CSV table of C-alpha atoms and ligand atoms in Angstrom, one decimal:
chain,number,residue,atom,x,y,z
A,1,MET,CA,16.3,1.8,11.1
A,2,ASN,CA,20.0,2.5,10.8
A,3,ILE,CA,20.9,5.4,13.1
A,4,LYS,CA,24.4,6.8,12.5
A,5,GLY,CA,26.6,9.7,13.6
A,6,SER,CA,25.1,11.7,10.8
A,7,THR,CA,21.4,11.0,11.4
A,8,ASN,CA,19.1,14.1,11.3
A,9,ILE,CA,16.6,14.3,14.1
A,10,VAL,CA,13.0,15.5,13.9
A,11,GLY,CA,10.3,14.8,16.4
A,12,LEU,CA,7.3,15.7,18.4
A,13,ILE,CA,6.9,17.7,21.6
A,14,GLY,CA,3.8,17.5,23.7
A,15,HIS,CA,2.5,16.4,27.1
A,16,PRO,CA,1.7,13.5,26.9
A,17,VAL,CA,3.1,12.0,23.6
A,18,GLU,CA,3.4,8.3,24.1
A,19,HIS,CA,0.2,7.5,22.1
A,20,SER,CA,1.3,9.5,19.1
A,21,PHE,CA,0.9,8.0,15.6
A,22,SER,CA,3.5,10.3,14.1
A,23,PRO,CA,6.7,8.4,14.8
A,24,PRO,CA,5.8,5.3,12.8
A,25,MET,CA,4.4,7.4,10.0
A,26,HIS,CA,7.4,9.6,9.5
A,27,ASN,CA,10.0,6.9,10.1
A,28,ALA,CA,8.3,4.7,7.4
A,29,ALA,CA,8.6,7.7,5.1
A,30,PHE,CA,12.3,8.3,5.8
A,31,GLU,CA,13.1,4.6,5.4
A,32,ALA,CA,11.2,4.3,2.1
A,33,LEU,CA,13.1,7.3,0.7
A,34,GLY,CA,16.5,6.1,2.1
A,35,MET,CA,16.8,9.4,4.1
A,36,ASP,CA,19.2,9.7,7.0
A,37,TYR,CA,16.5,11.0,9.4
A,38,ALA,CA,14.8,9.7,12.6
A,39,TYR,CA,11.6,10.9,14.2
A,40,VAL,CA,11.2,10.7,18.0
A,41,ALA,CA,8.7,11.9,20.6
A,42,PHE,CA,9.6,14.0,23.6
A,43,ASP,CA,7.3,14.5,26.5
A,44,VAL,CA,7.9,18.1,27.6
A,45,ASP,CA,6.4,19.6,30.7
A,46,PRO,CA,4.9,23.1,30.0
A,47,SER,CA,7.4,24.6,32.5
A,48,ASP,CA,10.3,23.2,30.4
A,49,LEU,CA,9.1,24.4,27.0
A,50,LYS,CA,11.5,27.3,26.5
A,51,SER,CA,14.5,25.2,27.6
A,52,ALA,CA,13.3,22.3,25.3
A,53,ILE,CA,13.3,24.7,22.3
A,54,ASP,CA,16.7,26.2,23.2
A,55,GLY,CA,18.1,22.7,23.8
A,56,ALA,CA,16.7,21.5,20.4
A,57,LYS,CA,18.5,24.4,18.7
A,58,SER,CA,21.8,23.5,20.4
A,59,LEU,CA,21.3,19.8,19.4
A,60,ASP,CA,20.7,20.8,15.8
A,61,ILE,CA,17.3,19.2,15.7
A,62,LYS,CA,15.8,19.9,12.2
A,63,GLY,CA,12.1,20.1,13.0
A,64,PHE,CA,9.4,19.5,15.5
A,65,ASN,CA,5.7,18.7,15.4
A,66,VAL,CA,4.0,20.4,18.4
A,67,THR,CA,0.9,19.1,20.1
A,68,ILE,CA,-1.2,19.8,23.2
A,69,PRO,CA,-0.5,21.7,25.4
A,70,HIS,CA,2.3,23.6,23.6
A,71,LYS,CA,0.8,24.8,20.3
A,72,ILE,CA,0.1,28.4,21.4
A,73,GLN,CA,2.9,29.1,24.0
A,74,VAL,CA,5.7,27.8,21.6
A,75,MET,CA,5.1,30.7,19.3
A,76,ASP,CA,6.8,33.0,21.9
A,77,TYR,CA,10.1,31.2,21.2
A,78,LEU,CA,10.1,31.3,17.3
A,79,ASP,CA,11.5,34.0,15.1
A,80,GLU,CA,8.8,33.8,12.4
A,81,ILE,CA,5.2,32.5,12.1
A,82,ASP,CA,3.6,31.6,8.8
A,83,GLU,CA,0.8,34.0,8.0
A,84,VAL,CA,-2.2,31.6,8.4
A,85,ALA,CA,-0.7,30.0,11.5
A,86,GLY,CA,-0.5,33.5,12.9
A,87,LEU,CA,-4.2,34.1,12.1
A,88,ILE,CA,-5.1,30.7,13.7
A,89,GLY,CA,-2.9,31.6,16.7
A,90,ALA,CA,-1.3,28.1,17.0
A,91,VAL,CA,1.5,26.1,15.4
A,92,ASN,CA,1.9,22.4,15.1
A,93,THR,CA,5.2,22.4,13.1
A,94,ILE,CA,8.5,24.1,13.6
A,95,ASP,CA,11.3,24.3,10.9
A,96,PHE,CA,14.5,25.0,12.8
A,97,LYS,CA,16.3,26.3,9.7
A,98,GLU,CA,14.4,29.5,10.1
A,99,MET,CA,12.9,29.1,13.5
A,100,LYS,CA,9.6,29.3,11.8
A,101,GLY,CA,6.2,28.0,12.9
A,102,TYR,CA,3.5,26.6,10.7
A,103,ASN,CA,0.0,25.0,11.2
A,104,THR,CA,-0.4,22.0,9.0
A,105,ASP,CA,-3.6,20.7,10.7
A,106,GLY,CA,-5.8,23.0,8.5
A,107,ILE,CA,-3.9,22.1,5.3
A,108,GLY,CA,-4.3,18.5,6.3
A,109,ALA,CA,-8.0,18.8,6.3
A,110,ILE,CA,-8.1,20.7,3.0
A,111,LYS,CA,-6.0,18.1,1.3
A,112,ALA,CA,-8.2,15.3,2.7
A,113,ILE,CA,-11.3,17.1,1.3
A,114,GLU,CA,-9.6,17.9,-2.0
A,115,GLU,CA,-9.0,14.2,-2.6
A,116,VAL,CA,-12.8,14.2,-3.3
A,117,THR,CA,-13.8,17.8,-4.2
A,118,SER,CA,-12.3,21.3,-4.5
A,119,VAL,CA,-13.1,23.7,-1.7
A,120,LYS,CA,-13.2,26.7,-4.1
A,121,ASP,CA,-16.5,28.6,-4.2
A,122,LYS,CA,-18.2,25.9,-2.1
A,123,ASN,CA,-20.7,26.4,0.8
A,124,VAL,CA,-19.0,24.9,3.8
A,125,VAL,CA,-20.6,24.1,7.2
A,126,ILE,CA,-18.3,23.3,10.1
A,127,ALA,CA,-19.5,21.9,13.4
A,128,GLY,CA,-17.4,22.8,16.5
A,129,ALA,CA,-15.5,25.9,17.3
A,130,GLY,CA,-12.5,24.5,19.2
A,131,GLY,CA,-8.8,24.1,18.1
A,132,ALA,CA,-9.4,21.9,15.1
A,133,SER,CA,-12.3,24.0,13.8
A,134,ARG,CA,-10.1,27.2,14.1
A,135,ALA,CA,-7.2,25.6,12.2
A,136,ILE,CA,-9.5,24.3,9.5
A,137,SER,CA,-11.7,27.4,9.2
A,138,PHE,CA,-8.9,29.8,8.2
A,139,TYR,CA,-7.7,27.3,5.6
A,140,ILE,CA,-11.2,26.9,4.2
A,141,ALA,CA,-11.2,30.7,3.8
A,142,LYS,CA,-7.7,30.7,2.3
A,143,TYR,CA,-8.6,28.0,-0.3
A,144,GLY,CA,-11.4,30.2,-1.6
A,145,ALA,CA,-14.7,28.7,-0.2
A,146,GLY,CA,-17.8,30.7,-1.2
A,147,SER,CA,-19.2,30.7,2.3
A,148,LEU,CA,-18.5,29.3,5.7
A,149,THR,CA,-21.0,28.6,8.4
A,150,ILE,CA,-19.6,27.8,11.9
A,151,LEU,CA,-22.1,25.9,14.2
A,152,ASN,CA,-21.3,25.2,17.9
A,153,ARG,CA,-23.1,24.1,21.1
A,154,ASN,CA,-21.6,27.3,22.7
A,155,VAL,CA,-22.8,29.8,20.2
A,156,ARG,CA,-20.7,32.6,21.5
A,157,LYS,CA,-17.5,30.6,20.6
A,158,ALA,CA,-18.9,30.1,17.1
A,159,GLN,CA,-19.5,33.9,16.8
A,160,ASN,CA,-16.0,34.8,18.0
A,161,LEU,CA,-14.4,32.4,15.5
A,162,ALA,CA,-16.6,33.6,12.7
A,163,GLU,CA,-15.6,37.2,13.5
A,164,ASP,CA,-11.9,36.3,13.4
A,165,VAL,CA,-12.2,34.5,10.1
A,166,LEU,CA,-14.2,37.3,8.5
A,167,ASN,CA,-11.6,39.9,9.8
A,168,SER,CA,-8.8,37.9,8.1
A,169,GLY,CA,-10.2,39.3,4.8
A,170,LEU,CA,-9.7,35.8,3.3
A,171,ILE,CA,-13.4,35.3,2.7
A,172,ASP,CA,-16.5,37.5,2.4
A,173,SER,CA,-19.3,35.3,3.8
A,174,VAL,CA,-19.0,33.8,7.3
A,175,LYS,CA,-22.0,33.0,9.4
A,176,SER,CA,-22.4,31.4,12.8
A,177,GLY,CA,-25.1,29.7,14.8
A,178,SER,CA,-26.2,26.9,17.1
A,179,ILE,CA,-25.3,23.3,16.2
A,180,SER,CA,-29.0,22.6,16.7
A,181,THR,CA,-29.8,24.4,13.4
A,182,ILE,CA,-27.6,22.1,11.4
A,183,ASN,CA,-30.4,20.4,9.4
A,184,ASP,CA,-31.5,23.8,8.0
A,185,CYS,CA,-27.8,24.7,7.2
A,186,LEU,CA,-27.2,21.5,5.3
A,187,ILE,CA,-29.9,22.2,2.6
A,188,ASP,CA,-27.5,24.5,0.6
A,189,ALA,CA,-24.2,23.1,1.9
A,190,ASP,CA,-21.7,21.4,-0.4
A,191,ILE,CA,-19.3,20.3,2.4
A,192,LEU,CA,-19.9,19.4,6.0
A,193,ILE,CA,-16.9,19.2,8.4
A,194,ASP,CA,-17.4,17.8,11.9
A,195,THR,CA,-14.7,18.9,14.4
A,196,THR,CA,-16.6,17.8,17.5
A,197,PRO,CA,-15.6,14.7,19.3
A,198,VAL,CA,-19.1,13.2,19.0
A,199,GLY,CA,-18.8,9.5,18.1
A,200,MET,CA,-15.2,9.2,19.2
A,201,HIS,CA,-14.1,6.0,20.9
A,202,PRO,CA,-15.5,4.9,23.4
A,203,HIS,CA,-18.7,6.8,22.6
A,204,ILE,CA,-19.0,5.3,19.2
A,205,ASN,CA,-22.8,5.1,19.4
A,206,ASP,CA,-23.4,8.8,20.3
A,207,GLU,CA,-26.2,10.5,18.4
A,208,PRO,CA,-24.4,12.0,15.4
A,209,ILE,CA,-24.5,15.8,14.8
A,210,ALA,CA,-26.6,15.3,11.7
A,211,LEU,CA,-28.7,12.4,10.3
A,212,ALA,CA,-29.0,10.9,6.8
A,213,GLU,CA,-32.4,12.6,6.4
A,214,ASP,CA,-30.6,16.0,6.9
A,215,MET,CA,-28.1,15.3,4.1
A,216,HIS,CA,-28.3,15.1,0.3
A,217,GLU,CA,-26.4,13.1,-2.3
A,218,ASP,CA,-24.1,16.0,-3.4
A,219,LEU,CA,-22.9,16.6,0.1
A,220,VAL,CA,-19.3,15.8,1.1
A,221,VAL,CA,-19.0,14.9,4.8
A,222,PHE,CA,-15.6,15.0,6.5
A,223,ASP,CA,-15.3,13.8,10.1
A,224,ALA,CA,-12.1,14.8,11.9
A,225,VAL,CA,-12.6,11.9,14.4
A,226,TYR,CA,-10.3,9.0,13.3
A,227,ASN,CA,-11.2,6.4,16.0
A,228,PRO,CA,-13.3,4.7,14.9
A,229,ASN,CA,-12.5,5.0,11.2
A,230,GLU,CA,-16.2,5.0,10.2
A,231,THR,CA,-18.0,7.2,12.7
A,232,VAL,CA,-21.7,7.4,13.3
A,233,LEU,CA,-21.8,10.6,11.2
A,234,LEU,CA,-20.0,8.9,8.3
A,235,LYS,CA,-22.4,6.0,8.5
A,236,GLU,CA,-25.3,8.5,8.1
A,237,ALA,CA,-23.5,10.2,5.2
A,238,ILE,CA,-23.1,6.8,3.4
A,239,GLU,CA,-26.8,6.0,4.0
A,240,ALA,CA,-27.7,9.4,2.5
A,241,GLY,CA,-25.6,8.7,-0.6
A,242,ALA,CA,-23.3,11.6,0.4
A,243,LYS,CA,-19.5,11.2,0.0
A,244,PRO,CA,-17.6,10.4,3.3
A,245,ILE,CA,-14.1,11.5,4.1
A,246,TYR,CA,-12.3,9.8,7.0
A,247,GLY,CA,-10.4,11.6,9.8
A,248,ILE,CA,-7.3,9.5,9.2
A,249,LYS,CA,-6.7,11.5,6.0
A,250,MET,CA,-6.3,14.7,8.0
A,251,LEU,CA,-3.7,13.0,10.2
A,252,LEU,CA,-1.9,11.8,7.1
A,253,TYR,CA,-1.8,15.1,5.2
A,254,GLN,CA,-0.9,17.2,8.2
A,255,GLY,CA,2.1,14.8,8.6
A,256,ALA,CA,3.0,14.9,4.9
A,257,GLU,CA,3.0,18.7,4.9
A,258,SER,CA,5.3,18.8,7.9
A,259,PHE,CA,7.6,16.3,6.2
A,260,GLU,CA,7.8,18.5,3.2
A,261,ILE,CA,8.5,21.6,5.3
A,262,TRP,CA,11.5,19.9,7.1
A,263,THR,CA,13.0,18.0,4.2
A,264,GLY,CA,12.0,19.9,1.0
A,265,LYS,CA,11.1,16.5,-0.5
A,266,LYS,CA,7.8,15.2,-1.6
A,267,ALA,CA,6.2,13.1,1.0
A,268,PRO,CA,5.6,9.4,0.1
A,269,ILE,CA,1.9,9.5,0.8
A,270,ASP,CA,1.2,5.8,0.2
A,271,VAL,CA,3.9,4.7,2.5
A,272,MET,CA,2.8,7.1,5.3
A,273,GLU,CA,-0.8,6.0,4.9
A,274,GLU,CA,0.1,2.4,5.1
A,275,ALA,CA,2.1,3.0,8.3
A,276,LEU,CA,-0.7,5.0,9.8
A,277,ARG,CA,-3.3,2.4,9.0
A,278,LYS,CA,-1.1,-0.3,10.6
A,279,THR,CA,-0.7,1.8,13.8
A,280,LEU,CA,-4.4,2.4,13.9
A,281,ASN,CA,-5.1,-1.3,13.2
A,282,LEU,CA,-7.0,-0.3,10.1
A,283,GLU,CA,-5.3,-2.7,7.6
B,1,LIG,N1,-8.0,13.9,12.2
B,1,LIG,C1,-7.1,14.7,12.7
B,1,LIG,O1,-6.0,14.8,12.3
B,1,LIG,C2,-7.5,15.6,13.9
B,1,LIG,C3,-6.8,16.7,14.3
B,1,LIG,C4,-7.2,17.5,15.4
B,1,LIG,C5,-8.4,17.1,16.0
B,1,LIG,N2,-9.1,16.0,15.6
B,1,LIG,C6,-10.3,15.7,16.3
B,1,LIG,O2,-11.2,16.8,16.3
B,1,LIG,C7,-12.0,16.8,17.5
B,1,LIG,C8,-11.9,18.1,18.2
B,1,LIG,O3,-10.6,18.5,18.6
B,1,LIG,P1,-10.3,20.0,19.1
B,1,LIG,O4,-8.9,20.0,19.4
B,1,LIG,O5,-10.9,21.0,18.3
B,1,LIG,O6,-11.2,19.9,20.5
B,1,LIG,P2,-11.7,21.2,21.4
B,1,LIG,O7,-10.8,22.4,21.2
B,1,LIG,O8,-11.9,20.7,22.7
B,1,LIG,O9,-13.1,21.6,20.7
B,1,LIG,C9,-14.2,20.6,20.8
B,1,LIG,C10,-15.4,21.2,20.1
B,1,LIG,O10,-16.4,20.2,20.0
B,1,LIG,C11,-17.6,20.7,20.6
B,1,LIG,N3,-18.2,19.6,21.3
B,1,LIG,C12,-17.7,18.8,22.3
B,1,LIG,N4,-18.5,17.9,22.7
B,1,LIG,C13,-19.7,18.1,22.0
B,1,LIG,C14,-20.9,17.4,22.0
B,1,LIG,N5,-21.2,16.4,22.8
B,1,LIG,N6,-21.9,17.9,21.1
B,1,LIG,C15,-21.6,19.0,20.3
B,1,LIG,N7,-20.5,19.6,20.3
B,1,LIG,C16,-19.5,19.2,21.1
B,1,LIG,C17,-17.2,21.8,21.6
B,1,LIG,O11,-18.3,22.7,21.8
B,1,LIG,P3,-18.4,23.7,23.0
B,1,LIG,O12,-17.5,24.8,22.6
B,1,LIG,O13,-19.9,24.0,23.0
B,1,LIG,O14,-17.9,22.9,24.2
B,1,LIG,C18,-16.0,22.4,20.8
B,1,LIG,O15,-16.5,23.3,19.8
B,1,LIG,C19,-11.4,15.6,18.4
B,1,LIG,O16,-12.3,14.5,18.2
B,1,LIG,C20,-10.1,15.3,17.8
B,1,LIG,O17,-9.7,13.9,17.9
B,1,LIG,C21,-8.7,15.3,14.6
């Protein structure tokens, strides 16, 4: 990387940030396109968030990704919030040109799924009702799903999220329930999205949220967990003849979307995916 006096800086703020996969992914993209940009990670204590944003403005930083624990609080320091990010109530990307916040996590999941099938008019079941589920659910609604069923261990949380998504007016049919009813819900489902950490390293042999016998061949199964690459749930999907989608794709496409917001250029997906796979030791 050739850092010069003119180099544009983008980066990540979070706490902690040292294990982030974003710097190698974005820097590979800038290098491949010969762009005078560099991506760095900044560990920002929550008590320093406002001064970090003010400082970034003064330093002419072009864009930030935002990760835990700043995704909600940072909205207080922006001039504008993208409509869906506002509904989600969290941003993971800032464009300093307009001091505008976006949430590309949900779009990342949609683009991962749309490599295999369109979300439009589909019956979608999502497991989990935490941050990732919230980001994805509003985009599932925005992209025209026919119905959305949110299942969670804590049913109240699923009900609250379902109510918020329904109130957005983006979709007419949103149901909620206990994750223990997943086998019944999968009978008519076209797409299953797992946003629980079940099966995540080091618990790779956890009991998956659904078994092959609960699935059918026309089902598409996306697991947001990316470590390991092939989770217990995706193994069950493959056994059932269903189509698996890997969590790494969501990481990739949320990054690509941020890249395009900051630079206005089409993200070099293949280059970014190769860098991500290398960082995750998935070559
Ligand atoms: N691929 C990507 O780019 C990407 C991006 C974001 C997140 N993720 C992954 O998505 C997962 C969730 O992240 P998050 O930020 O949404 O976390 P979160 O806000 O903590 O939510 C976790 C959700 O999983 C449920 N859950 C936790 N343990 C469970 C278990 N043993 N059985 C059933 N349900 C369980 C929780 O249910 P309760 O409410 O009942 O506790 C909650 O709904 C993580 O594995 C994360 O790595 C991936």
